[in-house]
PDB file of C-alpha atoms in Angstrom:
ATOM      1  CA  MET A   1     -11.487 -34.538  -4.509  1.00 48.00           C
ATOM      2  CA  ASN A   2     -11.599 -31.143  -6.218  1.00 57.00           C
ATOM      3  CA  SER A   3      -8.661 -30.291  -8.470  1.00 65.00           C
ATOM      4  CA  HIS A   4      -7.482 -26.787  -9.260  1.00 74.00           C
ATOM      5  CA  ASN A   5      -5.777 -25.586 -12.418  1.00 80.00           C
ATOM      6  CA  ILE A   6      -2.707 -23.620 -11.284  1.00 85.00           C
ATOM      7  CA  LEU A   7      -0.391 -21.755 -13.649  1.00 84.00           C
ATOM      8  CA  VAL A   8       3.139 -20.988 -12.440  1.00 89.00           C
ATOM      9  CA  ILE A   9       4.888 -18.264 -14.448  1.00 88.00           C
ATOM     10  CA  GLY A  10       8.369 -16.776 -14.404  1.00 89.00           C
ATOM     11  CA  ASN A  11      10.300 -14.331 -16.542  1.00 89.00           C
ATOM     12  CA  GLY A  12       9.937 -16.533 -19.606  1.00 88.00           C
ATOM     13  CA  PHE A  13       6.273 -15.547 -19.628  1.00 85.00           C
ATOM     14  CA  ASP A  14       7.152 -11.860 -20.022  1.00 88.00           C
ATOM     15  CA  LEU A  15       9.889 -12.586 -22.545  1.00 88.00           C
ATOM     16  CA  TYR A  16       7.452 -14.603 -24.667  1.00 87.00           C
ATOM     17  CA  HIS A  17       5.241 -11.536 -24.804  1.00 86.00           C
ATOM     18  CA  ASN A  18       8.191  -9.438 -26.076  1.00 88.00           C
ATOM     19  CA  LEU A  19       8.679  -7.474 -22.867  1.00 89.00           C
ATOM     20  CA  LYS A  20      12.172  -6.273 -21.984  1.00 92.00           C
ATOM     21  CA  THR A  21      12.384  -7.758 -18.499  1.00 92.00           C
ATOM     22  CA  GLN A  22      15.886  -9.229 -18.521  1.00 93.00           C
ATOM     23  CA  TYR A  23      18.384  -7.583 -16.183  1.00 93.00           C
ATOM     24  CA  ILE A  24      20.469  -6.497 -19.161  1.00 94.00           C
ATOM     25  CA  ASP A  25      17.446  -4.585 -20.487  1.00 94.00           C
ATOM     26  CA  PHE A  26      17.340  -2.598 -17.266  1.00 95.00           C
ATOM     27  CA  VAL A  27      21.095  -1.969 -17.292  1.00 95.00           C
ATOM     28  CA  ASN A  28      20.948  -0.785 -20.911  1.00 94.00           C
ATOM     29  CA  TYR A  29      18.125   1.559 -19.892  1.00 93.00           C
ATOM     30  CA  THR A  30      20.307   3.128 -17.189  1.00 93.00           C
ATOM     31  CA  ARG A  31      23.015   3.765 -19.812  1.00 89.00           C
ATOM     32  CA  THR A  32      20.793   5.450 -22.368  1.00 86.00           C
ATOM     33  CA  ILE A  33      18.222   7.298 -20.273  1.00 80.00           C
ATOM     34  CA  LYS A  34      17.564  10.742 -21.701  1.00 66.00           C
ATOM     35  CA  LYS A  35      16.108  13.914 -20.209  1.00 60.00           C
ATOM     36  CA  PRO A  36      12.637  13.713 -21.836  1.00 60.00           C
ATOM     37  CA  ASP A  37      12.202  10.157 -20.566  1.00 58.00           C
ATOM     38  CA  SER A  38      12.648  10.697 -16.870  1.00 64.00           C
ATOM     39  CA  THR A  39      12.813  12.962 -13.871  1.00 81.00           C
ATOM     40  CA  ARG A  40      16.020  14.627 -12.738  1.00 84.00           C
ATOM     41  CA  ARG A  41      16.161  12.228  -9.780  1.00 88.00           C
ATOM     42  CA  ILE A  42      16.077   9.179 -12.063  1.00 91.00           C
ATOM     43  CA  ARG A  43      18.856  10.537 -14.260  1.00 89.00           C
ATOM     44  CA  GLY A  44      20.989  11.388 -11.247  1.00 91.00           C
ATOM     45  CA  ILE A  45      20.625   7.942  -9.731  1.00 93.00           C
ATOM     46  CA  CYS A  46      21.479   6.247 -13.032  1.00 93.00           C
ATOM     47  CA  GLN A  47      24.707   8.266 -13.210  1.00 91.00           C
ATOM     48  CA  GLU A  48      25.838   8.076  -9.586  1.00 92.00           C
ATOM     49  CA  ASN A  49      24.378   4.960  -7.939  1.00 95.00           C
ATOM     50  CA  ILE A  50      27.009   2.515  -6.652  1.00 93.00           C
ATOM     51  CA  PHE A  51      25.089  -0.574  -7.732  1.00 95.00           C
ATOM     52  CA  ILE A  52      24.137   0.755 -11.180  1.00 95.00           C
ATOM     53  CA  ARG A  53      27.693   1.871 -11.929  1.00 93.00           C
ATOM     54  CA  CYS A  54      28.930  -1.631 -11.093  1.00 93.00           C
ATOM     55  CA  PHE A  55      26.139  -3.219 -13.159  1.00 94.00           C
ATOM     56  CA  GLN A  56      27.148  -1.157 -16.176  1.00 93.00           C
ATOM     57  CA  LYS A  57      30.802  -2.142 -15.870  1.00 91.00           C
ATOM     58  CA  ILE A  58      30.093  -5.857 -15.426  1.00 91.00           C
ATOM     59  CA  ALA A  59      27.565  -5.932 -18.282  1.00 91.00           C
ATOM     60  CA  LYS A  60      30.068  -4.327 -20.640  1.00 89.00           C
ATOM     61  CA  GLU A  61      32.813  -6.766 -19.673  1.00 88.00           C
ATOM     62  CA  ASN A  62      30.480  -9.781 -19.958  1.00 85.00           C
ATOM     63  CA  GLN A  63      29.311  -8.842 -23.437  1.00 78.00           C
ATOM     64  CA  HIS A  64      25.915  -7.580 -22.319  1.00 78.00           C
ATOM     65  CA  TRP A  65      25.018 -10.278 -19.811  1.00 84.00           C
ATOM     66  CA  ILE A  66      24.557  -9.782 -16.079  1.00 90.00           C
ATOM     67  CA  ASP A  67      22.961 -11.286 -12.998  1.00 92.00           C
ATOM     68  CA  CYS A  68      22.087  -8.191 -10.959  1.00 93.00           C
ATOM     69  CA  GLU A  69      21.139 -10.160  -7.851  1.00 93.00           C
ATOM     70  CA  LYS A  70      24.536 -11.853  -7.837  1.00 93.00           C
ATOM     71  CA  GLU A  71      26.282  -8.513  -8.306  1.00 93.00           C
ATOM     72  CA  ILE A  72      24.354  -6.938  -5.419  1.00 94.00           C
ATOM     73  CA  GLU A  73      25.535  -9.791  -3.219  1.00 94.00           C
ATOM     74  CA  SER A  74      29.144  -9.334  -4.351  1.00 92.00           C
ATOM     75  CA  ILE A  75      29.046  -5.589  -3.609  1.00 91.00           C
ATOM     76  CA  VAL A  76      27.638  -6.183  -0.120  1.00 91.00           C
ATOM     77  CA  PHE A  77      30.361  -8.762   0.591  1.00 90.00           C
ATOM     78  CA  LEU A  78      33.006  -6.371  -0.742  1.00 87.00           C
ATOM     79  CA  ILE A  79      31.894  -3.614   1.636  1.00 87.00           C
ATOM     80  CA  LYS A  80      31.826  -6.107   4.492  1.00 87.00           C
ATOM     81  CA  LYS A  81      35.336  -7.210   3.592  1.00 84.00           C
ATOM     82  CA  ILE A  82      36.685  -3.667   3.525  1.00 81.00           C
ATOM     83  CA  ILE A  83      35.128  -2.870   6.888  1.00 80.00           C
ATOM     84  CA  ASN A  84      36.099  -6.045   8.747  1.00 79.00           C
ATOM     85  CA  ASP A  85      39.207  -7.507   7.112  1.00 77.00           C
ATOM     86  CA  ARG A  86      42.377  -5.783   8.338  1.00 74.00           C
ATOM     87  CA  LYS A  87      44.339  -7.601   5.602  1.00 75.00           C
ATOM     88  CA  VAL A  88      42.841  -5.418   2.906  1.00 77.00           C
ATOM     89  CA  PHE A  89      44.126  -1.951   3.790  1.00 74.00           C
ATOM     90  CA  SER A  90      46.214  -0.147   6.304  1.00 74.00           C
ATOM     91  CA  TYR A  91      45.146   3.342   7.411  1.00 70.00           C
ATOM     92  CA  SER A  92      47.159   6.510   7.679  1.00 68.00           C
ATOM     93  CA  VAL A  93      46.453   9.493   9.916  1.00 62.00           C
ATOM     94  CA  ASP A  94      45.403  11.579   6.914  1.00 66.00           C
ATOM     95  CA  HIS A  95      42.421   9.275   6.346  1.00 64.00           C
ATOM     96  CA  TYR A  96      44.021   7.399   3.481  1.00 68.00           C
ATOM     97  CA  MET A  97      43.458   3.704   2.965  1.00 72.00           C
ATOM     98  CA  ILE A  98      46.663   2.178   1.643  1.00 75.00           C
ATOM     99  CA  LEU A  99      46.423  -1.173  -0.116  1.00 74.00           C
ATOM    100  CA  ARG A 100      48.592  -3.744   1.646  1.00 76.00           C
ATOM    101  CA  ASP A 101      51.195  -5.639  -0.371  1.00 73.00           C
ATOM    102  CA  SER A 102      49.545  -8.906   0.655  1.00 72.00           C
ATOM    103  CA  THR A 103      46.006  -7.584   0.432  1.00 77.00           C
ATOM    104  CA  SER A 104      43.103 -10.012   0.428  1.00 78.00           C
ATOM    105  CA  LEU A 105      41.306  -7.743  -2.065  1.00 77.00           C
ATOM    106  CA  TYR A 106      41.009  -9.263  -5.535  1.00 81.00           C
ATOM    107  CA  SER A 107      41.659  -7.120  -8.596  1.00 82.00           C
ATOM    108  CA  GLU A 108      37.980  -7.179  -9.656  1.00 86.00           C
ATOM    109  CA  GLU A 109      36.973  -6.136  -6.128  1.00 84.00           C
ATOM    110  CA  PHE A 110      39.429  -3.238  -6.255  1.00 82.00           C
ATOM    111  CA  GLU A 111      37.991  -2.146  -9.610  1.00 85.00           C
ATOM    112  CA  LYS A 112      34.457  -2.186  -8.187  1.00 87.00           C
ATOM    113  CA  LEU A 113      35.606  -0.141  -5.213  1.00 83.00           C
ATOM    114  CA  MET A 114      36.902   2.515  -7.617  1.00 83.00           C
ATOM    115  CA  LEU A 115      33.342   2.966  -8.901  1.00 86.00           C
ATOM    116  CA  MET A 116      31.918   3.675  -5.446  1.00 85.00           C
ATOM    117  CA  ASN A 117      32.013   7.443  -5.670  1.00 83.00           C
ATOM    118  CA  LYS A 118      29.772   7.846  -2.614  1.00 83.00           C
ATOM    119  CA  LEU A 119      32.558   6.349  -0.492  1.00 81.00           C
ATOM    120  CA  ILE A 120      35.751   7.486  -2.209  1.00 80.00           C
ATOM    121  CA  LYS A 121      36.886  11.067  -2.536  1.00 75.00           C
ATOM    122  CA  ARG A 122      40.086  10.458  -4.462  1.00 76.00           C
ATOM    123  CA  CYS A 123      42.260   7.601  -5.660  1.00 76.00           C
ATOM    124  CA  ASN A 124      45.962   7.595  -6.480  1.00 73.00           C
ATOM    125  CA  GLY A 125      47.050   4.076  -7.310  1.00 71.00           C
ATOM    126  CA  ALA A 126      46.954   2.017  -4.129  1.00 70.00           C
ATOM    127  CA  ARG A 127      46.174   5.100  -2.015  1.00 73.00           C
ATOM    128  CA  ILE A 128      42.446   5.638  -1.631  1.00 75.00           C
ATOM    129  CA  LEU A 129      41.076   8.670   0.152  1.00 72.00           C
ATOM    130  CA  LEU A 130      37.709   7.975   1.731  1.00 73.00           C
ATOM    131  CA  ASN A 131      35.168  10.701   2.353  1.00 72.00           C
ATOM    132  CA  ASP A 132      36.095  12.241   5.688  1.00 68.00           C
ATOM    133  CA  GLU A 133      32.717  11.627   7.304  1.00 72.00           C
ATOM    134  CA  LEU A 134      33.194   7.858   6.953  1.00 72.00           C
ATOM    135  CA  PHE A 135      35.933   7.785   9.583  1.00 67.00           C
ATOM    136  CA  THR A 136      35.447   7.501  13.317  1.00 65.00           C
ATOM    137  CA  GLN A 137      37.408   9.563  15.794  1.00 53.00           C
ATOM    138  CA  TYR A 138      39.683   6.527  16.181  1.00 58.00           C
ATOM    139  CA  ASN A 139      40.712   6.705  12.521  1.00 60.00           C
ATOM    140  CA  TRP A 140      38.768   3.671  11.412  1.00 71.00           C
ATOM    141  CA  ILE A 141      35.784   3.243   9.091  1.00 77.00           C
ATOM    142  CA  ASN A 142      32.431   4.109  10.643  1.00 79.00           C
ATOM    143  CA  LYS A 143      30.420   0.962   9.887  1.00 83.00           C
ATOM    144  CA  GLU A 144      27.053   2.554  10.568  1.00 85.00           C
ATOM    145  CA  LYS A 145      27.616   5.421   8.129  1.00 84.00           C
ATOM    146  CA  VAL A 146      28.890   3.119   5.400  1.00 86.00           C
ATOM    147  CA  MET A 147      25.941   0.770   5.799  1.00 88.00           C
ATOM    148  CA  ASN A 148      23.508   3.706   5.754  1.00 88.00           C
ATOM    149  CA  ILE A 149      25.001   4.830   2.433  1.00 90.00           C
ATOM    150  CA  LEU A 150      24.710   1.317   1.046  1.00 91.00           C
ATOM    151  CA  LYS A 151      21.111   1.069   2.237  1.00 94.00           C
ATOM    152  CA  LYS A 152      20.226   4.384   0.579  1.00 95.00           C
ATOM    153  CA  GLU A 153      21.922   3.279  -2.651  1.00 94.00           C
ATOM    154  CA  LEU A 154      19.912   0.049  -2.640  1.00 95.00           C
ATOM    155  CA  GLU A 155      16.675   1.956  -2.047  1.00 97.00           C
ATOM    156  CA  ASP A 156      17.512   4.255  -4.971  1.00 96.00           C
ATOM    157  CA  LEU A 157      18.252   1.238  -7.166  1.00 96.00           C
ATOM    158  CA  ILE A 158      14.853  -0.245  -6.317  1.00 96.00           C
ATOM    159  CA  PHE A 159      13.214   3.114  -7.056  1.00 95.00           C
ATOM    160  CA  VAL A 160      14.759   3.275 -10.543  1.00 95.00           C
ATOM    161  CA  PHE A 161      14.011  -0.386 -11.253  1.00 95.00           C
ATOM    162  CA  ARG A 162      10.352   0.161 -10.343  1.00 94.00           C
ATOM    163  CA  TYR A 163      10.289   3.308 -12.500  1.00 93.00           C
ATOM    164  CA  TYR A 164      11.719   1.339 -15.420  1.00 94.00           C
ATOM    165  CA  LEU A 165       9.146  -1.442 -15.092  1.00 93.00           C
ATOM    166  CA  GLU A 166       6.217   0.960 -14.767  1.00 91.00           C
ATOM    167  CA  ASN A 167       7.226   3.337 -17.563  1.00 89.00           C
ATOM    168  CA  SER A 168       9.053   1.112 -20.044  1.00 89.00           C
ATOM    169  CA  VAL A 169       7.601  -2.372 -19.544  1.00 90.00           C
ATOM    170  CA  MET A 170       4.201  -2.612 -17.880  1.00 88.00           C
ATOM    171  CA  ASN A 171       2.691   0.140 -20.021  1.00 88.00           C
ATOM    172  CA  GLN A 172       3.426  -1.806 -23.216  1.00 85.00           C
ATOM    173  CA  ASN A 173       0.581  -3.408 -25.139  1.00 83.00           C
ATOM    174  CA  ILE A 174       0.577  -7.196 -25.379  1.00 82.00           C
ATOM    175  CA  GLU A 175       0.212  -8.119 -29.041  1.00 79.00           C
ATOM    176  CA  LYS A 176       1.623 -11.639 -29.041  1.00 75.00           C
ATOM    177  CA  LEU A 177      -0.558 -14.146 -27.196  1.00 74.00           C
ATOM    178  CA  SER A 178      -0.115 -17.862 -26.712  1.00 74.00           C
ATOM    179  CA  ASP A 179      -3.259 -19.861 -27.534  1.00 77.00           C
ATOM    180  CA  GLN A 180      -1.889 -22.703 -25.452  1.00 76.00           C
ATOM    181  CA  ILE A 181      -1.580 -20.512 -22.350  1.00 75.00           C
ATOM    182  CA  ILE A 182      -4.949 -18.828 -22.900  1.00 73.00           C
ATOM    183  CA  LYS A 183      -6.672 -22.216 -23.130  1.00 77.00           C
ATOM    184  CA  ILE A 184      -5.301 -23.223 -19.751  1.00 75.00           C
ATOM    185  CA  ASP A 185      -7.793 -20.857 -18.134  1.00 75.00           C
ATOM    186  CA  PRO A 186      -6.195 -21.220 -14.688  1.00 80.00           C
ATOM    187  CA  GLU A 187      -8.097 -20.852 -11.447  1.00 83.00           C
ATOM    188  CA  TYR A 188      -4.933 -19.660  -9.705  1.00 86.00           C
ATOM    189  CA  ILE A 189      -1.750 -18.015 -10.950  1.00 86.00           C
ATOM    190  CA  LEU A 190       1.549 -18.149  -9.085  1.00 90.00           C
ATOM    191  CA  ASN A 191       3.575 -15.230 -10.419  1.00 89.00           C
ATOM    192  CA  PHE A 192       7.346 -14.994  -9.813  1.00 89.00           C
ATOM    193  CA  ASN A 193       7.753 -11.897 -11.963  1.00 88.00           C
ATOM    194  CA  TYR A 194       8.192  -8.261 -10.995  1.00 87.00           C
ATOM    195  CA  THR A 195       5.356  -7.497 -13.406  1.00 87.00           C
ATOM    196  CA  HIS A 196       1.667  -8.416 -13.632  1.00 85.00           C
ATOM    197  CA  THR A 197       1.560  -9.172 -17.338  1.00 84.00           C
ATOM    198  CA  TYR A 198      -0.912 -12.005 -16.767  1.00 80.00           C
ATOM    199  CA  LYS A 199      -3.607  -9.476 -15.838  1.00 80.00           C
ATOM    200  CA  LYS A 200      -3.607  -8.161 -19.402  1.00 78.00           C
ATOM    201  CA  ILE A 201      -4.510 -11.633 -20.653  1.00 75.00           C
ATOM    202  CA  TRP A 202      -6.978 -13.003 -18.125  1.00 69.00           C
ATOM    203  CA  TYR A 203      -8.529  -9.901 -16.594  1.00 64.00           C
TER     204      TYR A 203
END
């Protein structure tokens, strides 16, 4: 029976080679991005994107640690909760959402909602004014429009993340090599990374 030498690599492979591929590296990049380093679109997304704004807040509160995938999930569930759970807000005729006394919204969820500038026009304590176009003619949130905004925000996040990897990570030279890994000389590589660092070593 023929045997094949297969190497399975994850983010530890990139970290060993001194590449900044942790989520916190990306979040720090969105905080410090400067005009000469990017396009106007990149800078705008880093300042206004719903997901990135939440990432920055969570990373600061957690002393520079974050699981972006977990936070994306929490934001999606928060939006779902606001749309579907009538225990969160009541609605007034002037398109205000008013936080119920017995709201099912947790304090950290409320704080994240305050960062979602693409959805909220103004906030005054428990009174939150949504952008007018997000309401239906029946004075309730238009689910389709909200989800389209969230989809666009996610696409913009992916765009910036790809830009970061291509311009700040994958263009870096690999100076630190592991003799142990090189000697493996694998026939196949199973790569779970967003990058293709292995190509700089074996190809």
